[in-house]
mmCIF file of N, CA and C in Angstrom:
data_model
loop_
_atom_site.group_PDB
_atom_site.id
_atom_site.type_symbol
_atom_site.label_atom_id
_atom_site.label_comp_id
_atom_site.label_asym_id
_atom_site.label_seq_id
_atom_site.Cartn_x
_atom_site.Cartn_y
_atom_site.Cartn_z
ATOM 1 N N LEU A 1 0.829 -1.142 0.150
ATOM 2 C CA LEU A 1 -0.033 -0.315 0.119
ATOM 3 C C LEU A 1 0.732 1.267 0.121
ATOM 4 N N GLU A 2 1.821 1.241 0.724
ATOM 5 C CA GLU A 2 2.837 2.262 0.733
ATOM 6 C C GLU A 2 3.675 2.574 -0.405
ATOM 7 N N LEU A 3 3.732 1.134 -1.041
ATOM 8 C CA LEU A 3 4.427 1.450 -2.841
ATOM 9 C C LEU A 3 3.781 2.324 -3.750
ATOM 10 N N LEU A 4 2.364 2.048 -3.504
ATOM 11 C CA LEU A 4 1.207 2.581 -4.397
ATOM 12 C C LEU A 4 0.996 3.891 -3.920
ATOM 13 N N GLN A 5 1.428 4.193 -2.973
ATOM 14 C CA GLN A 5 1.248 5.994 -2.118
ATOM 15 C C GLN A 5 2.214 6.220 -2.821
ATOM 16 N N GLN A 6 3.498 5.552 -2.519
ATOM 17 C CA GLN A 6 4.776 6.552 -3.112
ATOM 18 C C GLN A 6 4.560 6.985 -4.714
ATOM 19 N N ARG A 7 3.960 5.665 -5.546
ATOM 20 C CA ARG A 7 4.342 5.518 -6.986
ATOM 21 C C ARG A 7 3.075 6.817 -7.324
ATOM 22 N N LEU A 8 2.079 6.978 -6.250
ATOM 23 C CA LEU A 8 0.725 7.844 -6.921
ATOM 24 C C LEU A 8 1.231 9.488 -7.015
ATOM 25 N N GLU A 9 2.141 9.826 -5.581
ATOM 26 C CA GLU A 9 2.708 10.725 -5.448
ATOM 27 C C GLU A 9 3.718 11.502 -6.183
ATOM 28 N N ASP A 10 4.663 10.105 -6.698
ATOM 29 C CA ASP A 10 5.912 10.446 -7.669
ATOM 30 C C ASP A 10 5.336 10.671 -9.278
ATOM 31 N N ASN A 11 4.402 10.002 -9.301
ATOM 32 C CA ASN A 11 3.783 10.216 -10.786
ATOM 33 C C ASN A 11 2.973 11.565 -10.863
ATOM 34 N N LEU A 12 2.505 11.884 -9.968
ATOM 35 C CA LEU A 12 1.387 13.265 -10.106
ATOM 36 C C LEU A 12 1.941 14.291 -10.074
ATOM 37 N N LEU A 13 3.184 14.297 -9.190
ATOM 38 C CA LEU A 13 4.054 15.777 -9.029
ATOM 39 C C LEU A 13 5.175 15.559 -10.663
ATOM 40 N N ALA A 14 5.244 14.445 -11.384
ATOM 41 C CA ALA A 14 6.042 14.252 -12.364
ATOM 42 C C ALA A 14 5.167 14.565 -13.583
ATOM 43 N N TYR A 15 3.842 14.210 -13.699
ATOM 44 C CA TYR A 15 3.134 14.378 -14.559
ATOM 45 C C TYR A 15 2.023 15.270 -14.411
ATOM 46 N N VAL A 16 2.294 15.983 -13.813
ATOM 47 C CA VAL A 16 0.888 16.773 -13.647
ATOM 48 C C VAL A 16 0.291 17.609 -14.597
ATOM 49 N N GLY A 17 1.073 17.939 -15.642
ATOM 50 C CA GLY A 17 0.618 19.083 -16.982
ATOM 51 C C GLY A 17 0.008 18.083 -17.639
ATOM 52 N N ASN A 18 0.577 16.738 -17.722
ATOM 53 C CA ASN A 18 -0.241 15.868 -18.371
ATOM 54 C C ASN A 18 -1.652 15.309 -18.132
ATOM 55 N N TYR A 19 -1.899 15.463 -16.643
ATOM 56 C CA TYR A 19 -2.955 14.697 -16.070
ATOM 57 C C TYR A 19 -3.989 15.869 -16.231
ATOM 58 N N VAL A 20 -3.481 17.058 -16.350
ATOM 59 C CA VAL A 20 -4.479 18.244 -16.525
ATOM 60 C C VAL A 20 -5.100 18.209 -17.961
ATOM 61 N N LYS A 21 -4.158 18.077 -18.905
ATOM 62 C CA LYS A 21 -4.761 17.910 -20.188
ATOM 63 C C LYS A 21 -5.363 16.341 -20.482
ATOM 64 N N VAL A 22 -5.537 15.563 -20.018
ATOM 65 C CA VAL A 22 -6.309 15.006 -19.478
ATOM 66 C C VAL A 22 -7.822 14.944 -18.809
ATOM 67 N N LEU A 23 -7.630 15.643 -17.901
ATOM 68 C CA LEU A 23 -8.796 16.281 -17.326
ATOM 69 C C LEU A 23 -9.895 17.266 -18.242
ATOM 70 N N LEU A 24 -9.460 17.891 -18.699
ATOM 71 C CA LEU A 24 -9.630 19.297 -19.755
ATOM 72 C C LEU A 24 -10.399 18.074 -21.025
ATOM 73 N N ALA A 25 -9.450 16.951 -21.746
ATOM 74 C CA ALA A 25 -10.022 16.555 -22.788
ATOM 75 C C ALA A 25 -11.050 15.540 -22.447
ATOM 76 N N CYS A 26 -11.481 14.958 -21.360
ATOM 77 C CA CYS A 26 -12.375 14.161 -20.497
ATOM 78 C C CYS A 26 -13.427 15.137 -20.558
ATOM 79 N N MET A 27 -13.447 16.561 -20.251
ATOM 80 C CA MET A 27 -14.300 17.333 -20.020
ATOM 81 C C MET A 27 -14.922 17.857 -21.069
ATOM 82 N N LEU A 28 -14.343 17.979 -22.151
ATOM 83 C CA LEU A 28 -14.760 18.321 -23.289
ATOM 84 C C LEU A 28 -15.135 17.392 -24.402
ATOM 85 N N MET A 29 -14.921 16.199 -24.014
ATOM 86 C CA MET A 29 -15.273 15.215 -24.879
ATOM 87 C C MET A 29 -16.782 14.926 -24.440
ATOM 88 N N CYS A 30 -17.249 14.705 -22.938
ATOM 89 C CA CYS A 30 -18.092 14.614 -22.063
ATOM 90 C C CYS A 30 -19.249 15.744 -23.015
ATOM 91 N N VAL A 31 -18.883 16.782 -22.995
ATOM 92 C CA VAL A 31 -19.508 17.891 -23.377
ATOM 93 C C VAL A 31 -19.954 17.861 -24.885
ATOM 94 N N LEU A 32 -19.099 17.622 -25.707
ATOM 95 C CA LEU A 32 -19.128 17.561 -27.147
ATOM 96 C C LEU A 32 -20.277 16.377 -27.792
ATOM 97 N N VAL A 33 -20.330 15.510 -26.572
ATOM 98 C CA VAL A 33 -21.421 14.447 -26.886
ATOM 99 C C VAL A 33 -22.849 15.083 -26.900
ATOM 100 N N SER A 34 -23.100 15.921 -26.174
ATOM 101 C CA SER A 34 -24.626 16.695 -26.525
ATOM 102 C C SER A 34 -24.491 17.645 -26.775
ATOM 103 N N PRO A 35 -25.068 17.775 -28.148
ATOM 104 C CA PRO A 35 -24.913 19.630 -28.875
ATOM 105 C C PRO A 35 -25.620 20.537 -27.929
ATOM 106 N N LYS A 36 -26.804 20.343 -27.295
ATOM 107 C CA LYS A 36 -27.394 20.939 -26.164
ATOM 108 C C LYS A 36 -26.323 21.696 -25.026
ATOM 109 N N ALA A 37 -25.519 20.551 -24.409
ATOM 110 C CA ALA A 37 -24.553 21.079 -23.983
ATOM 111 C C ALA A 37 -23.345 21.841 -23.886
ATOM 112 N N PHE A 38 -23.191 21.693 -25.607
ATOM 113 C CA PHE A 38 -22.133 22.263 -25.994
ATOM 114 C C PHE A 38 -22.851 23.644 -26.190
ATOM 115 N N ALA A 39 -23.809 23.996 -26.881
ATOM 116 C CA ALA A 39 -24.065 25.231 -26.917
ATOM 117 C C ALA A 39 -24.573 25.948 -25.756
ATOM 118 N N GLY A 40 -24.690 25.346 -24.669
ATOM 119 C CA GLY A 40 -25.012 25.950 -23.233
ATOM 120 C C GLY A 40 -23.573 26.344 -22.660
ATOM 121 N N GLY A 41 -22.570 25.766 -23.112
ATOM 122 C CA GLY A 41 -20.683 26.323 -23.000
ATOM 123 C C GLY A 41 -20.378 27.354 -23.615
ATOM 124 N N LEU A 42 -21.368 27.097 -25.082
ATOM 125 C CA LEU A 42 -20.684 28.361 -25.753
ATOM 126 C C LEU A 42 -21.477 29.771 -25.241
ATOM 127 N N LEU A 43 -22.719 29.474 -24.842
ATOM 128 C CA LEU A 43 -23.370 30.551 -24.272
ATOM 129 C C LEU A 43 -22.865 31.363 -23.354
ATOM 130 N N CYS A 44 -22.361 30.117 -22.049
ATOM 131 C CA CYS A 44 -21.551 30.393 -20.654
ATOM 132 C C CYS A 44 -20.556 31.138 -21.183
ATOM 133 N N LEU A 45 -19.665 31.101 -21.992
ATOM 134 C CA LEU A 45 -18.297 31.729 -22.702
ATOM 135 C C LEU A 45 -18.783 33.090 -22.816
ATOM 136 N N VAL A 46 -19.530 33.281 -23.810
ATOM 137 C CA VAL A 46 -19.935 34.601 -24.564
ATOM 138 C C VAL A 46 -20.726 35.224 -23.291
ATOM 139 N N ALA A 47 -21.325 34.788 -22.184
ATOM 140 C CA ALA A 47 -21.644 35.810 -21.395
ATOM 141 C C ALA A 47 -20.375 36.259 -20.377
ATOM 142 N N TYR A 48 -19.568 35.205 -19.868
ATOM 143 C CA TYR A 48 -18.330 35.758 -19.331
ATOM 144 C C TYR A 48 -17.882 36.585 -20.510
ATOM 145 N N ALA A 49 -17.596 36.261 -21.471
ATOM 146 C CA ALA A 49 -16.524 37.453 -22.369
ATOM 147 C C ALA A 49 -17.334 38.877 -22.336
ATOM 148 N N LEU A 50 -18.422 38.835 -22.447
ATOM 149 C CA LEU A 50 -19.433 40.265 -22.709
ATOM 150 C C LEU A 50 -19.187 40.774 -21.132
ATOM 151 N N ILE A 51 -19.227 40.558 -19.931
ATOM 152 C CA ILE A 51 -18.745 40.827 -18.444
ATOM 153 C C ILE A 51 -17.076 41.588 -18.871
ATOM 154 N N GLU A 52 -16.230 41.052 -19.266
ATOM 155 C CA GLU A 52 -15.023 41.015 -19.580
ATOM 156 C C GLU A 52 -15.138 42.828 -20.495
ATOM 157 N N ARG A 53 -15.660 42.197 -21.832
ATOM 158 C CA ARG A 53 -15.551 43.452 -22.721
ATOM 159 C C ARG A 53 -16.128 44.676 -21.534
ATOM 160 N N ARG A 54 -17.155 44.408 -21.101
ATOM 161 C CA ARG A 54 -18.180 45.457 -20.352
ATOM 162 C C ARG A 54 -17.452 46.368 -19.171
ATOM 163 N N ARG A 55 -16.663 45.628 -18.560
ATOM 164 C CA ARG A 55 -15.320 45.911 -17.502
ATOM 165 C C ARG A 55 -14.360 46.691 -18.044
ATOM 166 N N ALA A 56 -13.852 46.216 -18.874
ATOM 167 C CA ALA A 56 -12.942 46.634 -19.730
ATOM 168 C C ALA A 56 -13.256 48.563 -20.139
ATOM 169 N N ALA A 57 -14.910 48.492 -20.560
ATOM 170 C CA ALA A 57 -15.064 49.423 -20.852
ATOM 171 C C ALA A 57 -15.108 50.411 -20.297
ATOM 172 N N ALA A 58 -15.675 49.960 -19.080
ATOM 173 C CA ALA A 58 -16.141 50.539 -18.088
ATOM 174 C C ALA A 58 -14.573 51.448 -17.135
ATOM 175 N N LEU A 59 -13.592 50.673 -17.412
ATOM 176 C CA LEU A 59 -12.431 51.199 -16.821
ATOM 177 C C LEU A 59 -11.787 52.710 -18.178
ATOM 178 N N LEU A 60 -12.291 52.557 -19.399
ATOM 179 C CA LEU A 60 -12.029 53.545 -20.094
ATOM 180 C C LEU A 60 -13.377 54.623 -20.131
ATOM 181 N N ASP A 61 -14.540 54.624 -19.998
ATOM 182 C CA ASP A 61 -15.423 55.657 -19.897
ATOM 183 C C ASP A 61 -16.131 55.505 -18.609
ATOM 184 N N GLU A 62 -15.344 56.652 -18.181
ATOM 185 C CA GLU A 62 -15.754 57.020 -16.235
ATOM 186 C C GLU A 62 -17.440 57.362 -16.499
ATOM 187 N N SER A 63 -18.597 57.648 -17.631
ATOM 188 C CA SER A 63 -19.642 58.156 -17.590
ATOM 189 C C SER A 63 -20.488 56.589 -16.971
ATOM 190 N N ILE A 64 -19.822 55.049 -17.329
ATOM 191 C CA ILE A 64 -20.814 53.752 -16.368
ATOM 192 C C ILE A 64 -20.338 53.661 -15.449
ATOM 193 N N ARG A 65 -21.802 53.911 -14.662
ATOM 194 C CA ARG A 65 -21.838 54.019 -13.128
ATOM 195 C C ARG A 65 -21.547 52.275 -12.468
ATOM 196 N N GLN A 66 -20.978 52.341 -11.399
ATOM 197 C CA GLN A 66 -20.550 50.790 -11.053
ATOM 198 C C GLN A 66 -21.563 50.071 -10.636
ATOM 199 N N ASP A 67 -22.562 50.689 -10.186
ATOM 200 C CA ASP A 67 -23.832 49.814 -9.713
ATOM 201 C C ASP A 67 -24.620 49.493 -11.032
ATOM 202 N N THR A 68 -24.594 50.211 -12.463
ATOM 203 C CA THR A 68 -25.227 49.612 -13.583
ATOM 204 C C THR A 68 -23.948 48.207 -14.080
ATOM 205 N N LEU A 69 -22.843 48.663 -13.775
ATOM 206 C CA LEU A 69 -22.116 47.676 -14.708
ATOM 207 C C LEU A 69 -22.069 46.443 -13.382
ATOM 208 N N ASP A 70 -22.338 46.190 -12.122
ATOM 209 C CA ASP A 70 -22.493 45.093 -11.344
ATOM 210 C C ASP A 70 -23.695 44.654 -11.402
ATOM 211 N N THR A 71 -24.723 45.341 -11.950
ATOM 212 C CA THR A 71 -26.229 44.811 -12.304
ATOM 213 C C THR A 71 -26.112 44.160 -13.457
ATOM 214 N N GLU A 72 -25.327 44.534 -14.417
ATOM 215 C CA GLU A 72 -25.035 43.917 -15.815
ATOM 216 C C GLU A 72 -24.535 42.645 -15.491
ATOM 217 N N GLU A 73 -23.682 42.730 -14.504
ATOM 218 C CA GLU A 73 -22.605 41.327 -14.535
ATOM 219 C C GLU A 73 -23.547 40.543 -13.612
ATOM 220 N N ARG A 74 -24.097 40.828 -12.652
ATOM 221 C CA ARG A 74 -24.923 39.633 -12.222
ATOM 222 C C ARG A 74 -26.101 39.036 -13.275
ATOM 223 N N ALA A 75 -26.621 39.652 -13.740
ATOM 224 C CA ALA A 75 -27.420 39.487 -15.040
ATOM 225 C C ALA A 75 -27.060 38.215 -15.610
ATOM 226 N N ALA A 76 -25.627 38.544 -16.624
ATOM 227 C CA ALA A 76 -24.617 37.753 -17.186
ATOM 228 C C ALA A 76 -24.621 36.482 -16.303
ATOM 229 N N LEU A 77 -24.486 36.501 -15.209
ATOM 230 C CA LEU A 77 -23.619 35.661 -14.387
ATOM 231 C C LEU A 77 -25.171 34.510 -14.042
ATOM 232 N N ALA A 78 -26.034 35.354 -13.858
ATOM 233 C CA ALA A 78 -27.440 34.408 -13.909
ATOM 234 C C ALA A 78 -27.615 33.605 -14.986
ATOM 235 N N LEU A 79 -27.839 34.362 -16.075
ATOM 236 C CA LEU A 79 -27.991 33.749 -17.593
ATOM 237 C C LEU A 79 -27.028 32.781 -17.652
ATOM 238 N N ALA A 80 -25.795 33.011 -17.698
ATOM 239 C CA ALA A 80 -24.825 31.749 -17.469
ATOM 240 C C ALA A 80 -25.091 30.585 -16.745
ATOM 241 N N TRP A 81 -25.565 30.840 -15.472
ATOM 242 C CA TRP A 81 -25.951 29.893 -14.750
ATOM 243 C C TRP A 81 -27.271 29.013 -15.001
ATOM 244 N N LEU A 82 -28.122 29.592 -15.550
ATOM 245 C CA LEU A 82 -29.304 29.331 -16.425
ATOM 246 C C LEU A 82 -29.157 28.688 -17.645
ATOM 247 N N ALA A 83 -28.102 29.069 -18.045
ATOM 248 C CA ALA A 83 -27.830 28.005 -19.134
ATOM 249 C C ALA A 83 -27.145 26.461 -18.992
ATOM 250 N N SER A 84 -26.357 27.032 -18.064
ATOM 251 C CA SER A 84 -25.395 25.534 -18.049
ATOM 252 C C SER A 84 -26.637 24.646 -17.205
ATOM 253 N N VAL A 85 -27.503 25.242 -16.597
ATOM 254 C CA VAL A 85 -28.445 23.763 -16.079
ATOM 255 C C VAL A 85 -29.379 23.532 -16.954
ATOM 256 N N LEU A 86 -30.114 24.519 -17.670
ATOM 257 C CA LEU A 86 -31.427 24.118 -18.426
ATOM 258 C C LEU A 86 -30.569 23.014 -19.599
ATOM 259 N N THR A 87 -29.113 23.442 -20.095
ATOM 260 C CA THR A 87 -29.125 22.522 -20.938
ATOM 261 C C THR A 87 -28.068 21.288 -20.763
ATOM 262 N N GLY A 88 -28.022 21.057 -19.344
ATOM 263 C CA GLY A 88 -27.170 20.046 -18.756
ATOM 264 C C GLY A 88 -25.462 20.035 -18.936
ATOM 265 N N LEU A 89 -25.112 21.195 -19.241
ATOM 266 C CA LEU A 89 -23.816 21.256 -19.040
ATOM 267 C C LEU A 89 -23.016 21.100 -17.782
ATOM 268 N N THR A 90 -23.451 21.324 -16.634
ATOM 269 C CA THR A 90 -22.948 21.063 -15.346
ATOM 270 C C THR A 90 -22.875 19.455 -15.402
ATOM 271 N N PRO A 91 -23.816 18.596 -15.300
ATOM 272 C CA PRO A 91 -23.412 17.370 -15.279
ATOM 273 C C PRO A 91 -22.614 16.533 -16.050
ATOM 274 N N ARG A 92 -22.442 17.318 -17.271
ATOM 275 C CA ARG A 92 -21.822 16.622 -18.177
ATOM 276 C C ARG A 92 -20.036 17.126 -18.083
ATOM 277 N N LEU A 93 -19.988 18.348 -17.436
ATOM 278 C CA LEU A 93 -18.823 18.621 -16.513
ATOM 279 C C LEU A 93 -18.225 17.828 -16.063
ATOM 280 N N PHE A 94 -19.030 17.367 -14.753
ATOM 281 C CA PHE A 94 -18.817 16.441 -13.781
ATOM 282 C C PHE A 94 -18.172 15.470 -14.203
ATOM 283 N N ALA A 95 -19.081 14.913 -14.976
ATOM 284 C CA ALA A 95 -18.956 13.403 -15.580
ATOM 285 C C ALA A 95 -17.696 13.101 -16.365
ATOM 286 N N GLY A 96 -17.017 14.478 -16.786
ATOM 287 C CA GLY A 96 -15.696 14.420 -17.520
ATOM 288 C C GLY A 96 -14.912 14.623 -16.230
ATOM 289 N N LEU A 97 -14.950 15.423 -15.397
ATOM 290 C CA LEU A 97 -13.969 15.566 -14.273
ATOM 291 C C LEU A 97 -14.051 14.331 -13.695
ATOM 292 N N LEU A 98 -14.856 13.279 -13.292
ATOM 293 C CA LEU A 98 -14.983 12.148 -12.596
ATOM 294 C C LEU A 98 -14.268 11.164 -13.514
ATOM 295 N N LEU A 99 -14.037 11.155 -14.821
ATOM 296 C CA LEU A 99 -14.104 10.012 -15.671
ATOM 297 C C LEU A 99 -12.293 10.449 -15.844
ATOM 298 N N GLY A 100 -11.679 11.980 -15.973
ATOM 299 C CA GLY A 100 -10.118 12.188 -16.126
ATOM 300 C C GLY A 100 -9.859 12.088 -14.952
ATOM 301 N N ALA A 101 -10.199 12.068 -13.393
ATOM 302 C CA ALA A 101 -9.881 12.018 -12.417
ATOM 303 C C ALA A 101 -9.415 10.291 -12.560
ATOM 304 N N ALA A 102 -10.345 9.673 -12.554
ATOM 305 C CA ALA A 102 -10.563 7.805 -12.257
ATOM 306 C C ALA A 102 -8.843 7.816 -13.604
ATOM 307 N N ILE A 103 -8.988 8.366 -14.747
ATOM 308 C CA ILE A 103 -7.792 7.483 -15.193
ATOM 309 C C ILE A 103 -6.352 8.040 -15.160
ATOM 310 N N ALA A 104 -6.685 9.401 -14.738
ATOM 311 C CA ALA A 104 -5.253 10.141 -14.190
ATOM 312 C C ALA A 104 -4.943 9.147 -12.935
ATOM 313 N N LEU A 105 -5.569 8.928 -12.050
ATOM 314 C CA LEU A 105 -5.305 8.370 -10.593
ATOM 315 C C LEU A 105 -4.772 6.514 -11.230
ATOM 316 N N LEU A 106 -5.444 6.008 -12.323
ATOM 317 C CA LEU A 106 -5.224 4.769 -12.512
ATOM 318 C C LEU A 106 -3.661 4.608 -12.987
ATOM 319 N N HIS A 107 -3.520 5.486 -13.666
ATOM 320 C CA HIS A 107 -2.260 6.304 -14.417
ATOM 321 C C HIS A 107 -1.221 6.024 -13.922
ATOM 322 N N ALA A 108 -1.250 7.298 -12.649
ATOM 323 C CA ALA A 108 -0.522 7.614 -11.838
ATOM 324 C C ALA A 108 -0.077 6.129 -10.612
ATOM 325 N N VAL A 109 -0.946 5.547 -10.129
ATOM 326 C CA VAL A 109 -0.865 4.271 -9.528
ATOM 327 C C VAL A 109 -0.275 3.324 -9.925
ATOM 328 N N LEU A 110 -0.404 2.770 -11.217
ATOM 329 C CA LEU A 110 -0.149 1.699 -11.831
ATOM 330 C C LEU A 110 1.269 1.918 -12.834
ATOM 331 N N ARG A 111 1.738 3.067 -13.163
ATOM 332 C CA ARG A 111 3.019 3.146 -13.676
ATOM 333 C C ARG A 111 4.037 3.308 -12.923
ATOM 334 N N ASP A 112 5.155 2.635 -13.111
ATOM 335 C CA ASP A 112 6.676 2.197 -12.299
ATOM 336 C C ASP A 112 7.318 3.232 -12.854
ATOM 337 N N GLY A 113 7.817 3.806 -11.528
ATOM 338 C CA GLY A 113 8.494 4.909 -11.410
ATOM 339 C C GLY A 113 8.465 6.028 -12.211
ATOM 340 N N ALA A 114 8.810 7.333 -11.515
ATOM 341 C CA ALA A 114 8.556 8.598 -12.032
ATOM 342 C C ALA A 114 9.656 8.342 -12.568
ATOM 343 N N PRO A 115 9.925 9.818 -13.735
ATOM 344 C CA PRO A 115 11.241 10.315 -14.130
ATOM 345 C C PRO A 115 11.770 11.417 -13.298
ATOM 346 N N ALA A 116 13.031 11.305 -12.910
ATOM 347 C CA ALA A 116 13.629 12.071 -12.224
ATOM 348 C C ALA A 116 13.353 13.597 -12.366
ATOM 349 N N VAL A 117 12.948 14.725 -11.301
ATOM 350 C CA VAL A 117 12.501 16.130 -11.782
ATOM 351 C C VAL A 117 13.373 16.759 -11.496
#
């Protein structure tokens, strides 16, 4: 058991970048299976991009009031949340996260020896 724990720690430290890529790939794969979830993900990304664009514009234009900016930001976040719930994006992302974590964990435990870092 101690050997498996040592392998896990060594491999996680040595291959953390690869394991992150596996997690992201699994999450993307699970989202791409459902066109509705993919559309919800795109809608969330657009909402966040609009928030960032509006925030950047507010820094340049002093006529935009902070309370108006806060209200717009909350509305965009509520829209992103609603889109993620109604399209099934959240459970698909979580399933991808679990799948990627299982793959990374199995690889880290079963792989013999990590390279010298």
